DNA sequence: GAGTGGTCTAGACCACTAC
DNA sequence: TAGTGGTCTAGACCACTCC
């Protein structure tokens, strides 16, 4: 409205470029808001801070890079909900439990259930022979309705082919194995890594570009059977899950 | 030169925006080059692909986001050297060893060595009393001359205050403890997390903005002494180190 | 239909690196 | 000094979401 003349350093200190100063100002704002709250739009920031749209945009993208906000085309920029996800020697905490603990609402859907020949990688992990089959259960997960995870669990068909009858959206495979099949899976190994999301996985996670995501693989075995009963391979959005690794401490 | 009229999809397939198509084209180029090789400059891409500088720039920034290249103001855009850095229950591989294994040249300098009272966090980790002192050794590390790591090791002063005489740039604290002090440190616990680099650490890592970095903490103890002998807290550039977590497998 | 973020152009000035 | 990437402006059109 009023003729504010030139672009100056905003509130923040000294030599930062305008978009970083604005980003820091917005970061302080985010800290006062709740997950899901909307931030000012690019247009609003352009008007209120007398900067070009590109500068306003750069500041919001900076916050997206810091994983503090999530931007949705046509809708706006929203405070992100971050889920703590510890990975350690003890059994993995249920992902949906961690979401609820962070105040979020977890949902999930089954994408496909397939009876099929395993790949060599899956066959090795599950200790199967070349004629054995697996049940491959692929699911997507959301936090507060937004895509957050995507992955596949492989179960030896001879152990768990009857599982298809029990599956429904939101089912816990761990609980099915233990309640319906009398198995008590414990982790035999796990791996985790931060990678650029593959082209084909990106849309499953609602990702526009090629952001960084977590790749988690873990294998569970049943002690009494003495053999692996589940291999799970999962992608997690890094802006949703804060994966933290812990070794030792109280072993 | 000639009046190329409108912007069209470039070489790549279908519906990708121009900057992503160009990024994918450059990613293929990066795969054929060696670490340290220079990519075309923004200006060169502007001319060769008939796009605006902003579009050329966006494609190079996309590659930077994928951690495939490293951009240096005034110098150019270069293929990044990525260092595998496995973290698991076994003793940590020497960081400089992993750098050499990846074909890089590791260097390091001591920033400061301080005899001081530990913070509560350090005191707890090392199991010290309120009057005990520690030696805090802060170092920076480079890969091929570029900043890559920054961290501090805390040693109980009663065990290692004589270590100052042995320290020089490039020294391995593990080796000093074992060779000169008769200790055999083994990991008692470790933690790792991906975080936005704090303001004060960013310049130590040669970071312009506020990129994502690894935060590693680990505590080593001596079995025969039965007490902690080193707490190390380290920041690693995520575009240099590919941290990978491994639990179990061959325990 | 109004508002949002996603892409893109054609300029400009600057800080910095390398020579 | 020439070339690099870093920042910034003032426009424009588009795809998308929400009402």
Short mmCIF file of C-alpha atoms (C1' of nucleotides) in Angstrom, two decimals:
data_model
loop_
_atom_site.label_atom_id
_atom_site.label_comp_id
_atom_site.label_asym_id
_atom_site.label_seq_id
_atom_site.Cartn_x
_atom_site.Cartn_y
_atom_site.Cartn_z
CA UNK A 1 0.00 0.00 0.00
CA UNK A 2 2.20 2.79 1.28
CA UNK A 3 5.21 3.48 -0.91
CA UNK A 4 7.83 1.46 0.92
CA UNK A 5 10.74 2.15 -1.30
CA UNK A 6 13.61 -0.32 -1.57
CA UNK A 7 14.27 -3.80 -0.31
CA UNK A 8 16.28 -3.74 2.90
CA UNK A 9 17.47 -6.33 5.34
CA UNK A 10 14.35 -7.20 7.25
CA UNK A 11 14.31 -7.98 10.92
CA UNK A 12 17.37 -10.20 11.09
CA UNK A 13 20.83 -9.03 11.75
CA UNK A 14 23.28 -7.99 9.14
CA UNK A 15 24.62 -9.33 5.92
CA UNK A 16 22.20 -12.13 5.09
CA UNK A 17 20.49 -11.90 1.72
CA UNK A 18 16.87 -10.82 1.86
CA UNK A 19 15.45 -14.26 1.18
CA UNK A 20 17.43 -15.80 4.06
CA UNK A 21 16.47 -13.02 6.44
CA UNK A 22 12.84 -13.57 5.48
CA UNK A 23 13.27 -17.32 5.88
CA UNK A 24 14.64 -16.87 9.38
CA UNK A 25 11.75 -14.57 10.24
CA UNK A 26 9.31 -17.17 8.94
CA UNK A 27 11.11 -19.93 10.82
CA UNK A 28 10.42 -18.04 14.02
CA UNK A 29 6.79 -17.78 12.95
CA UNK A 30 6.62 -21.50 12.25
CA UNK A 31 7.84 -22.17 15.78
CA UNK A 32 4.78 -20.36 17.12
CA UNK A 33 2.32 -22.20 14.88
CA UNK A 34 0.99 -25.75 14.94
CA UNK A 35 1.45 -28.50 12.38
CA UNK A 36 -0.99 -27.98 9.53
CA UNK A 37 -1.27 -24.22 10.00
CA UNK A 38 -0.95 -22.16 6.83
CA UNK A 39 1.85 -19.69 6.26
CA UNK A 40 1.50 -16.43 4.32
CA UNK A 41 1.36 -17.01 0.59
CA UNK A 42 4.06 -15.87 -1.80
CA UNK A 43 1.81 -13.02 -2.91
CA UNK A 44 1.16 -11.90 0.65
CA UNK A 45 4.86 -11.89 1.45
CA UNK A 46 5.55 -9.93 -1.72
CA UNK A 47 3.13 -7.23 -0.54
CA UNK A 48 4.01 -7.21 3.14
CA UNK A 49 7.79 -7.24 2.76
CA UNK A 50 8.25 -5.28 -0.44
CA UNK A 51 10.19 -7.97 -2.24
CA UNK A 52 9.70 -9.62 -5.59
CA UNK A 53 7.75 -12.81 -5.76
CA UNK A 54 10.93 -14.72 -6.52
CA UNK A 55 12.48 -13.57 -3.26
CA UNK A 56 9.38 -14.42 -1.25
CA UNK A 57 9.30 -17.75 -3.00
CA UNK A 58 12.97 -18.45 -2.29
CA UNK A 59 12.38 -17.91 1.42
CA UNK A 60 9.51 -20.40 1.49
CA UNK A 61 11.57 -22.88 -0.50
CA UNK A 62 14.37 -22.44 2.01
CA UNK A 63 11.97 -23.48 4.77
CA UNK A 64 10.90 -26.44 2.65
CA UNK A 65 14.57 -27.40 2.39
CA UNK A 66 14.83 -27.23 6.16
CA UNK A 67 11.84 -29.56 6.27
CA UNK A 68 9.83 -27.14 8.37
CA UNK A 69 6.99 -26.65 5.93
CA UNK A 70 5.22 -28.55 3.20
CA UNK A 71 4.11 -26.75 0.06
CA UNK A 72 1.05 -27.89 -1.88
CA UNK A 73 0.33 -26.46 -5.29
CA UNK A 74 -2.96 -24.63 -5.43
CA UNK A 75 -3.42 -24.83 -1.68
CA UNK A 76 -0.60 -23.10 0.18
CA UNK A 77 2.37 -23.59 2.48
CA UNK A 78 1.75 -25.43 5.74
CA UNK A 79 3.69 -26.13 8.91
CA UNK A 80 5.02 -29.68 8.65
CA UNK A 81 4.41 -32.38 11.21
CA UNK A 82 7.66 -34.18 11.93
CA UNK A 83 7.62 -37.73 13.20
CA UNK A 84 10.47 -38.99 15.37
CA UNK A 85 11.53 -42.39 14.10
CA UNK A 86 14.26 -44.04 16.16
CA UNK A 87 16.08 -46.98 14.59
CA UNK A 88 18.07 -49.22 16.88
CA UNK A 89 18.79 -52.75 17.98
CA UNK A 90 15.48 -53.13 19.78
CA UNK A 91 12.35 -53.98 17.83
CA UNK A 92 11.22 -51.16 15.60
CA UNK A 93 8.49 -49.08 17.15
CA UNK A 94 5.34 -49.35 15.09
CA UNK A 95 5.41 -46.50 12.59
CA UNK A 96 1.76 -45.69 13.11
CA UNK A 97 2.36 -45.62 16.85
CA UNK A 98 5.13 -43.04 16.38
CA UNK A 99 2.77 -40.95 14.24
CA UNK A 100 0.10 -40.95 16.92
CA UNK A 101 2.66 -40.14 19.57
CA UNK A 102 3.61 -37.05 17.56
CA UNK A 103 -0.03 -35.98 17.45
CA UNK A 104 -0.65 -37.04 13.88
CA UNK A 105 -3.28 -39.25 12.33
CA UNK A 106 -1.86 -42.29 10.53
CA UNK A 107 -3.71 -43.99 7.71
CA UNK A 108 -2.65 -46.62 5.21
CA UNK A 109 -3.96 -48.51 2.25
CA UNK A 110 -3.00 -51.75 0.63
CA UNK A 111 -1.90 -51.13 -2.94
CA UNK A 112 -1.45 -54.74 -3.98
CA UNK A 113 -1.05 -58.25 -2.64
CA UNK A 114 0.80 -60.62 -4.92
CA UNK A 115 1.71 -64.26 -4.80
CA UNK A 116 4.90 -64.38 -6.81
CA UNK A 117 8.43 -65.60 -7.39
CA UNK A 118 10.86 -63.54 -5.32
CA UNK A 119 13.73 -61.59 -6.78
CA UNK A 120 17.19 -62.94 -5.99
CA UNK A 121 17.62 -60.28 -3.33
CA UNK A 122 14.41 -61.21 -1.55
CA UNK A 123 15.10 -64.91 -1.91
CA UNK A 124 18.50 -64.56 -0.30
CA UNK A 125 17.21 -62.46 2.56
CA UNK A 126 14.43 -64.90 3.36
CA UNK A 127 16.62 -67.95 2.85
CA UNK A 128 14.33 -69.46 0.22
CA UNK A 129 14.99 -71.92 -2.56
CA UNK A 130 14.58 -71.20 -6.22
CA UNK A 131 11.10 -72.74 -6.37
CA UNK A 132 9.68 -71.04 -3.30
CA UNK A 133 7.09 -68.29 -3.55
CA UNK A 134 6.45 -65.19 -1.48
CA UNK A 135 3.50 -63.03 -0.64
CA UNK A 136 4.33 -59.40 -1.48
CA UNK A 137 2.20 -56.83 0.29
CA UNK A 138 2.60 -53.25 -0.95
CA UNK A 139 1.14 -50.39 1.05
CA UNK A 140 1.10 -46.60 1.18
CA UNK A 141 0.90 -44.60 4.37
CA UNK A 142 -0.19 -41.06 5.16
CA UNK A 143 0.21 -38.67 8.04
CA UNK A 144 -2.74 -36.31 8.46
CA UNK A 145 -3.89 -37.44 5.04
CA UNK A 146 -0.64 -36.52 3.27
CA UNK A 147 1.54 -39.20 1.63
CA UNK A 148 4.43 -40.17 3.88
CA UNK A 149 5.53 -43.73 3.24
CA UNK A 150 5.47 -46.49 0.65
CA UNK A 151 6.80 -49.99 0.92
CA UNK A 152 6.56 -53.69 0.42
CA UNK A 153 6.66 -56.60 2.84
CA UNK A 154 7.72 -60.02 1.58
CA UNK A 155 6.58 -63.11 3.47
CA UNK A 156 7.43 -66.74 2.64
CA UNK A 157 4.32 -68.15 0.99
CA UNK A 158 4.58 -71.48 2.82
CA UNK A 159 4.27 -69.66 6.13
CA UNK A 160 1.86 -66.91 5.36
CA UNK A 161 -0.09 -67.44 2.18
CA UNK A 162 -3.23 -67.54 4.30
CA UNK A 163 -2.57 -63.99 5.40
CA UNK A 164 -4.45 -62.53 2.46
CA UNK A 165 -7.71 -63.31 4.16
CA UNK A 166 -6.81 -61.16 7.15
CA UNK A 167 -5.41 -58.14 5.35
CA UNK A 168 -7.27 -54.91 5.32
CA UNK A 169 -6.27 -51.24 5.21
CA UNK A 170 -4.46 -50.27 8.36
CA UNK A 171 -3.56 -53.82 9.33
CA UNK A 172 -0.29 -54.41 11.18
CA UNK A 173 1.62 -57.23 9.56
CA UNK A 174 3.56 -57.78 12.75
CA UNK A 175 0.34 -58.24 14.70
CA UNK A 176 -1.12 -60.57 12.09
CA UNK A 177 1.98 -62.75 12.16
CA UNK A 178 1.91 -62.94 15.91
CA UNK A 179 -1.84 -63.16 16.55
CA UNK A 180 -2.97 -65.31 13.64
CA UNK A 181 0.10 -67.33 12.80
CA UNK A 182 1.69 -67.84 16.19
CA UNK A 183 4.96 -66.25 15.17
CA UNK A 184 7.04 -63.83 17.20
CA UNK A 185 9.19 -61.93 14.72
CA UNK A 186 12.33 -60.26 16.02
CA UNK A 187 14.70 -58.16 13.96
CA UNK A 188 17.63 -60.04 12.52
CA UNK A 189 19.09 -57.10 10.61
CA UNK A 190 18.24 -53.66 9.33
CA UNK A 191 19.72 -51.07 6.99
CA UNK A 192 18.90 -47.44 6.43
CA UNK A 193 20.14 -44.80 4.05
CA UNK A 194 19.26 -41.35 2.71
CA UNK A 195 18.84 -41.34 -1.06
CA UNK A 196 17.35 -39.39 -3.93
CA UNK A 197 13.94 -40.91 -4.50
CA UNK A 198 13.80 -43.03 -7.66
CA UNK A 199 11.64 -41.75 -10.49
CA UNK A 200 9.01 -44.47 -10.12
CA UNK A 201 8.67 -44.14 -6.36
CA UNK A 202 8.36 -40.34 -6.27
CA UNK A 203 4.66 -40.21 -7.26
CA UNK A 204 3.78 -42.84 -4.65
CA UNK A 205 5.09 -40.46 -2.01
CA UNK A 206 3.27 -37.48 -3.52
CA UNK A 207 6.64 -35.96 -4.41
CA UNK A 208 6.81 -33.50 -7.28
CA UNK A 209 10.52 -33.39 -7.97
CA UNK A 210 13.20 -35.81 -6.78
CA UNK A 211 13.55 -35.07 -3.07
CA UNK A 212 15.64 -36.94 -0.53
CA UNK A 213 13.92 -39.86 1.19
CA UNK A 214 14.84 -42.59 3.62
CA UNK A 215 15.33 -46.12 2.39
CA UNK A 216 14.75 -48.66 5.15
CA UNK A 217 15.18 -52.40 4.86
CA UNK A 218 14.74 -54.82 7.67
CA UNK A 219 14.47 -58.55 8.06
CA UNK A 220 12.57 -60.25 10.86
CA UNK A 221 12.93 -63.84 11.89
CA UNK A 222 11.10 -66.16 14.24
CA UNK A 223 13.35 -67.52 16.95
CA UNK A 224 11.54 -70.80 17.42
CA UNK A 225 11.40 -71.47 13.70
CA UNK A 226 14.95 -70.22 13.31
CA UNK A 227 14.23 -68.68 9.94
CA UNK A 228 13.33 -65.30 8.43
CA UNK A 229 9.62 -64.59 8.21
CA UNK A 230 9.48 -61.06 6.79
CA UNK A 231 11.60 -58.77 4.64
CA UNK A 232 10.33 -55.22 4.48
CA UNK A 233 11.57 -52.52 2.14
CA UNK A 234 10.20 -49.06 2.79
CA UNK A 235 10.53 -45.49 1.53
CA UNK A 236 9.89 -42.68 3.97
CA UNK A 237 9.56 -38.99 3.15
CA UNK A 238 12.44 -37.27 4.92
CA UNK A 239 10.35 -34.14 5.50
CA UNK A 240 7.88 -36.22 7.50
CA UNK A 241 10.04 -38.73 9.37
CA UNK A 242 13.02 -37.66 11.45
CA UNK A 243 14.98 -40.89 11.40
CA UNK A 244 17.49 -41.17 14.24
CA UNK A 245 19.98 -43.98 14.71
CA UNK A 246 20.96 -45.33 18.06
CA UNK A 247 23.52 -48.01 18.82
CA UNK A 248 24.32 -49.34 22.24
CA UNK A 249 23.44 -47.05 25.15
CA UNK A 250 21.57 -49.61 27.21
CA UNK A 251 22.49 -52.92 25.70
CA UNK B 1 21.53 -15.58 -31.73
CA UNK B 2 18.76 -16.66 -34.08
CA UNK B 3 15.28 -15.74 -32.89
CA UNK B 4 14.39 -18.95 -31.12
CA UNK B 5 10.87 -18.16 -30.17
CA UNK B 6 9.41 -20.05 -27.21
CA UNK B 7 10.76 -22.46 -24.64
CA UNK B 8 10.09 -26.10 -25.52
CA UNK B 9 10.80 -29.37 -23.82
CA UNK B 10 14.44 -30.10 -24.54
CA UNK B 11 15.85 -33.52 -25.17
CA UNK B 12 14.16 -35.53 -22.44
CA UNK B 13 10.91 -37.32 -22.71
CA UNK B 14 7.56 -35.80 -22.09
CA UNK B 15 5.99 -33.61 -19.49
CA UNK B 16 8.92 -32.71 -17.26
CA UNK B 17 9.62 -29.02 -16.90
CA UNK B 18 12.64 -27.77 -18.79
CA UNK B 19 14.86 -27.42 -15.77
CA UNK B 20 14.22 -31.03 -14.70
CA UNK B 21 14.79 -32.36 -18.20
CA UNK B 22 18.06 -30.45 -18.27
CA UNK B 23 18.93 -31.74 -14.81
CA UNK B 24 18.38 -35.33 -15.93
CA UNK B 25 20.50 -34.71 -18.99
CA UNK B 26 23.26 -33.30 -16.81
CA UNK B 27 22.92 -36.19 -14.37
CA UNK B 28 23.74 -38.53 -17.22
CA UNK B 29 26.72 -36.34 -18.02
CA UNK B 30 27.89 -36.43 -14.40
CA UNK B 31 27.81 -40.23 -14.52
CA UNK B 32 30.40 -40.13 -17.32
CA UNK B 33 32.71 -37.67 -15.55
CA UNK B 34 35.05 -38.06 -12.59
CA UNK B 35 34.88 -36.40 -9.20
CA UNK B 36 36.27 -32.89 -9.43
CA UNK B 37 35.46 -32.46 -13.13
CA UNK B 38 33.76 -29.18 -14.05
CA UNK B 39 30.27 -29.01 -15.49
CA UNK B 40 29.12 -26.43 -18.03
CA UNK B 41 28.55 -23.04 -16.43
CA UNK B 42 25.12 -21.44 -16.15
CA UNK B 43 26.03 -19.12 -19.00
CA UNK B 44 27.13 -21.98 -21.24
CA UNK B 45 23.92 -23.88 -20.59
CA UNK B 46 21.91 -20.74 -21.32
CA UNK B 47 23.56 -20.51 -24.73
CA UNK B 48 23.62 -24.20 -25.61
CA UNK B 49 20.06 -25.04 -24.57
CA UNK B 50 18.24 -21.80 -25.36
CA UNK B 51 16.90 -21.30 -21.88
CA UNK B 52 17.07 -18.39 -19.51
CA UNK B 53 19.82 -18.28 -16.97
CA UNK B 54 17.32 -18.97 -14.20
CA UNK B 55 16.32 -22.24 -15.86
CA UNK B 56 19.91 -23.31 -16.38
CA UNK B 57 20.61 -22.36 -12.80
CA UNK B 58 17.62 -24.29 -11.49
CA UNK B 59 18.88 -27.44 -13.20
CA UNK B 60 22.32 -27.13 -11.59
CA UNK B 61 20.73 -26.46 -8.23
CA UNK B 62 18.61 -29.55 -8.70
CA UNK B 63 21.80 -31.58 -9.11
CA UNK B 64 23.21 -29.91 -6.03
CA UNK B 65 20.06 -31.02 -4.18
CA UNK B 66 20.69 -34.56 -5.39
CA UNK B 67 24.20 -34.21 -3.96
CA UNK B 68 25.78 -35.02 -7.30
CA UNK B 69 27.66 -31.76 -7.72
CA UNK B 70 29.24 -29.09 -5.60
CA UNK B 71 28.93 -25.46 -6.63
CA UNK B 72 31.62 -22.94 -5.73
CA UNK B 73 31.02 -19.27 -6.24
CA UNK B 74 33.45 -17.74 -8.65
CA UNK B 75 34.83 -21.10 -9.69
CA UNK B 76 32.13 -23.32 -11.16
CA UNK B 77 30.12 -26.49 -10.66
CA UNK B 78 32.04 -29.70 -10.05
CA UNK B 79 31.23 -33.39 -9.85
CA UNK B 80 31.06 -34.31 -6.16
CA UNK B 81 33.09 -37.04 -4.55
CA UNK B 82 30.83 -39.10 -2.31
CA UNK B 83 32.29 -40.99 0.61
CA UNK B 84 30.60 -44.15 1.85
CA UNK B 85 30.40 -44.00 5.62
CA UNK B 86 28.89 -47.12 7.21
CA UNK B 87 27.77 -46.85 10.82
CA UNK B 88 27.19 -50.06 12.71
CA UNK B 89 27.91 -52.04 15.84
CA UNK B 90 31.52 -52.72 14.87
CA UNK B 91 34.20 -50.14 15.45
CA UNK B 92 33.81 -47.12 13.22
CA UNK B 93 36.06 -47.28 10.20
CA UNK B 94 38.51 -44.41 10.27
CA UNK B 95 36.93 -41.53 8.38
CA UNK B 96 40.15 -40.69 6.59
CA UNK B 97 40.49 -44.34 5.60
CA UNK B 98 37.03 -44.24 4.00
CA UNK B 99 38.01 -41.08 2.12
CA UNK B 100 41.14 -42.73 0.72
CA UNK B 101 39.15 -45.82 -0.18
CA UNK B 102 36.84 -43.62 -2.25
CA UNK B 103 39.80 -42.16 -4.08
CA UNK B 104 39.85 -38.87 -2.21
CA UNK B 105 42.59 -37.06 -0.35
CA UNK B 106 41.80 -36.46 3.33
CA UNK B 107 43.34 -33.60 5.27
CA UNK B 108 42.59 -32.17 8.69
CA UNK B 109 43.65 -29.39 10.99
CA UNK B 110 43.39 -28.85 14.69
CA UNK B 111 41.30 -25.77 15.40
CA UNK B 112 41.76 -25.69 19.16
CA UNK B 113 42.83 -27.77 22.13
CA UNK B 114 41.29 -26.74 25.43
CA UNK B 115 41.63 -27.88 28.99
CA UNK B 116 38.22 -27.07 30.45
CA UNK B 117 35.22 -27.93 32.56
CA UNK B 118 32.87 -30.18 30.62
CA UNK B 119 29.26 -29.35 29.93
CA UNK B 120 26.71 -31.46 31.78
CA UNK B 121 26.14 -33.50 28.65
CA UNK B 122 29.82 -34.31 28.24
CA UNK B 123 30.26 -34.95 31.95
CA UNK B 124 27.41 -37.47 31.96
CA UNK B 125 28.64 -39.26 28.87
CA UNK B 126 32.16 -39.62 30.24
CA UNK B 127 30.97 -40.47 33.74
CA UNK B 128 32.90 -37.62 35.35
CA UNK B 129 32.37 -35.77 38.60
CA UNK B 130 31.62 -32.11 38.88
CA UNK B 131 35.26 -31.17 39.54
CA UNK B 132 36.79 -33.22 36.74
CA UNK B 133 38.24 -31.60 33.65
CA UNK B 134 38.38 -32.67 30.01
CA UNK B 135 40.62 -32.06 27.06
CA UNK B 136 38.51 -30.80 24.14
CA UNK B 137 40.10 -31.24 20.72
CA UNK B 138 38.31 -29.49 17.86
CA UNK B 139 39.24 -30.28 14.29
CA UNK B 140 38.14 -29.62 10.73
CA UNK B 141 38.47 -32.11 7.91
CA UNK B 142 38.57 -31.76 4.15
CA UNK B 143 38.15 -34.06 1.18
CA UNK B 144 40.22 -33.03 -1.83
CA UNK B 145 40.80 -29.73 -0.07
CA UNK B 146 37.10 -28.93 0.37
CA UNK B 147 35.55 -28.65 3.85
CA UNK B 148 33.73 -31.85 4.78
CA UNK B 149 33.68 -32.33 8.55
CA UNK B 150 33.97 -30.47 11.82
CA UNK B 151 33.90 -31.87 15.31
CA UNK B 152 35.16 -32.09 18.83
CA UNK B 153 36.57 -34.97 20.85
CA UNK B 154 36.36 -34.85 24.63
CA UNK B 155 38.85 -36.86 26.69
CA UNK B 156 38.98 -37.11 30.49
CA UNK B 157 41.85 -34.88 31.56
CA UNK B 158 43.11 -37.34 34.16
CA UNK B 159 43.66 -39.94 31.45
CA UNK B 160 44.82 -37.89 28.52
CA UNK B 161 45.99 -34.44 29.47
CA UNK B 162 49.42 -35.42 28.22
CA UNK B 163 47.98 -35.92 24.76
CA UNK B 164 48.52 -32.29 23.81
CA UNK B 165 52.19 -33.00 23.27
CA UNK B 166 51.41 -35.61 20.64
CA UNK B 167 48.75 -33.77 18.68
CA UNK B 168 49.40 -32.48 15.24
CA UNK B 169 47.34 -31.95 12.12
CA UNK B 170 46.14 -35.24 10.74
CA UNK B 171 46.67 -37.16 13.96
CA UNK B 172 44.30 -40.01 14.74
CA UNK B 173 43.04 -39.72 18.30
CA UNK B 174 42.22 -43.40 18.33
CA UNK B 175 45.78 -44.24 17.43
CA UNK B 176 47.23 -41.86 20.02
CA UNK B 177 45.07 -43.36 22.74
CA UNK B 178 46.11 -46.86 21.80
CA UNK B 179 49.78 -46.30 20.94
CA UNK B 180 50.77 -43.68 23.51
CA UNK B 181 48.37 -44.30 26.36
CA UNK B 182 47.92 -48.04 26.22
CA UNK B 183 44.17 -47.82 25.82
CA UNK B 184 42.01 -49.86 23.48
CA UNK B 185 38.84 -47.85 22.94
CA UNK B 186 35.73 -49.71 21.78
CA UNK B 187 32.40 -48.13 20.99
CA UNK B 188 29.95 -48.11 23.86
CA UNK B 189 27.23 -46.21 22.04
CA UNK B 190 26.61 -44.03 19.00
CA UNK B 191 23.88 -41.80 17.64
CA UNK B 192 23.34 -40.25 14.23
CA UNK B 193 20.79 -37.89 12.79
CA UNK B 194 20.21 -35.67 9.78
CA UNK B 195 19.66 -32.04 10.76
CA UNK B 196 19.73 -28.52 9.40
CA UNK B 197 23.20 -27.24 10.15
CA UNK B 198 23.25 -24.71 13.00
CA UNK B 199 24.15 -21.13 12.11
CA UNK B 200 27.49 -21.20 13.90
CA UNK B 201 28.61 -24.52 12.42
CA UNK B 202 27.73 -23.72 8.81
CA UNK B 203 30.83 -21.60 8.07
CA UNK B 204 33.10 -24.29 9.56
CA UNK B 205 31.79 -26.65 6.90
CA UNK B 206 32.15 -24.07 4.15
CA UNK B 207 28.39 -23.98 3.81
CA UNK B 208 26.76 -20.89 2.38
CA UNK B 209 23.14 -21.40 3.37
CA UNK B 210 21.76 -23.83 5.91
CA UNK B 211 22.07 -27.22 4.25
CA UNK B 212 21.36 -30.63 5.75
CA UNK B 213 24.26 -32.27 7.56
CA UNK B 214 24.89 -35.38 9.59
CA UNK B 215 25.23 -35.12 13.35
CA UNK B 216 27.23 -38.02 14.77
CA UNK B 217 27.94 -38.66 18.40
CA UNK B 218 29.79 -41.62 19.73
CA UNK B 219 31.30 -42.67 23.01
CA UNK B 220 34.26 -45.01 23.34
CA UNK B 221 35.30 -46.82 26.47
CA UNK B 222 38.28 -48.88 27.49
CA UNK B 223 37.31 -52.39 28.49
CA UNK B 224 40.10 -52.92 30.97
CA UNK B 225 39.54 -49.57 32.65
CA UNK B 226 35.80 -50.09 32.44
CA UNK B 227 35.16 -46.41 31.83
CA UNK B 228 34.54 -44.04 28.90
CA UNK B 229 37.67 -42.51 27.41
CA UNK B 230 36.34 -40.44 24.51
CA UNK B 231 33.16 -38.64 23.53
CA UNK B 232 33.17 -37.35 19.97
CA UNK B 233 30.61 -35.03 18.44
CA UNK B 234 30.95 -34.49 14.73
CA UNK B 235 29.23 -32.68 11.88
CA UNK B 236 29.54 -34.18 8.40
CA UNK B 237 28.49 -32.54 5.13
CA UNK B 238 25.72 -34.73 3.73
CA UNK B 239 26.80 -33.97 0.17
CA UNK B 240 30.22 -35.48 0.93
CA UNK B 241 29.46 -38.41 3.23
CA UNK B 242 26.89 -41.05 2.36
CA UNK B 243 26.10 -42.29 5.85
CA UNK B 244 24.58 -45.76 5.90
CA UNK B 245 23.29 -47.60 8.95
CA UNK B 246 23.62 -51.29 9.47
CA UNK B 247 22.29 -53.34 12.33
CA UNK B 248 22.78 -57.03 12.79
CA UNK B 249 23.61 -58.95 9.59
CA UNK B 250 26.72 -60.66 10.90
CA UNK B 251 26.59 -60.07 14.62
"C1'" DG C 1 -13.56 -17.90 -10.19
"C1'" DA C 2 -10.12 -16.52 -6.96
"C1'" DG C 3 -6.01 -17.79 -5.01
"C1'" DT C 4 -2.11 -20.86 -4.71
"C1'" DG C 5 2.36 -22.59 -5.98
"C1'" DG C 6 5.30 -24.14 -10.48
"C1'" DT C 7 7.69 -22.61 -14.36
"C1'" DC C 8 9.92 -19.27 -17.30
"C1'" DT C 9 11.87 -14.94 -19.54
"C1'" DA C 10 15.17 -10.93 -19.93
"C1'" DG C 11 17.26 -8.23 -17.89
"C1'" DA C 12 20.59 -6.29 -13.70
"C1'" DC C 13 24.24 -5.81 -10.01
"C1'" DC C 14 27.21 -8.11 -6.92
"C1'" DA C 15 31.00 -11.14 -4.52
"C1'" DC C 16 34.09 -14.17 -5.47
"C1'" DT C 17 37.79 -17.13 -7.94
"C1'" DA C 18 41.31 -17.81 -11.09
"C1'" DC C 19 44.71 -16.02 -13.92
"C1'" DT D 1 40.29 -8.79 -15.83
"C1'" DA D 2 37.18 -12.32 -17.34
"C1'" DG D 3 34.21 -15.71 -15.84
"C1'" DT D 4 31.70 -17.86 -12.17
"C1'" DG D 5 27.76 -18.45 -9.15
"C1'" DG D 6 24.48 -15.52 -5.70
"C1'" DT D 7 20.87 -12.35 -5.44
"C1'" DC D 8 17.07 -9.62 -7.13
"C1'" DT D 9 13.39 -7.29 -10.05
"C1'" DA D 10 9.01 -7.08 -12.86
"C1'" DG D 11 6.73 -9.06 -15.47
"C1'" DA D 12 4.08 -13.59 -17.68
"C1'" DC D 13 1.45 -18.05 -18.31
"C1'" DC D 14 0.18 -22.33 -16.34
"C1'" DA D 15 -1.82 -26.32 -13.35
"C1'" DC D 16 -3.91 -26.98 -9.50
"C1'" DT D 17 -7.07 -26.56 -5.16
"C1'" DC D 18 -10.86 -24.83 -2.86
"C1'" DC D 19 -15.23 -22.87 -2.67
#
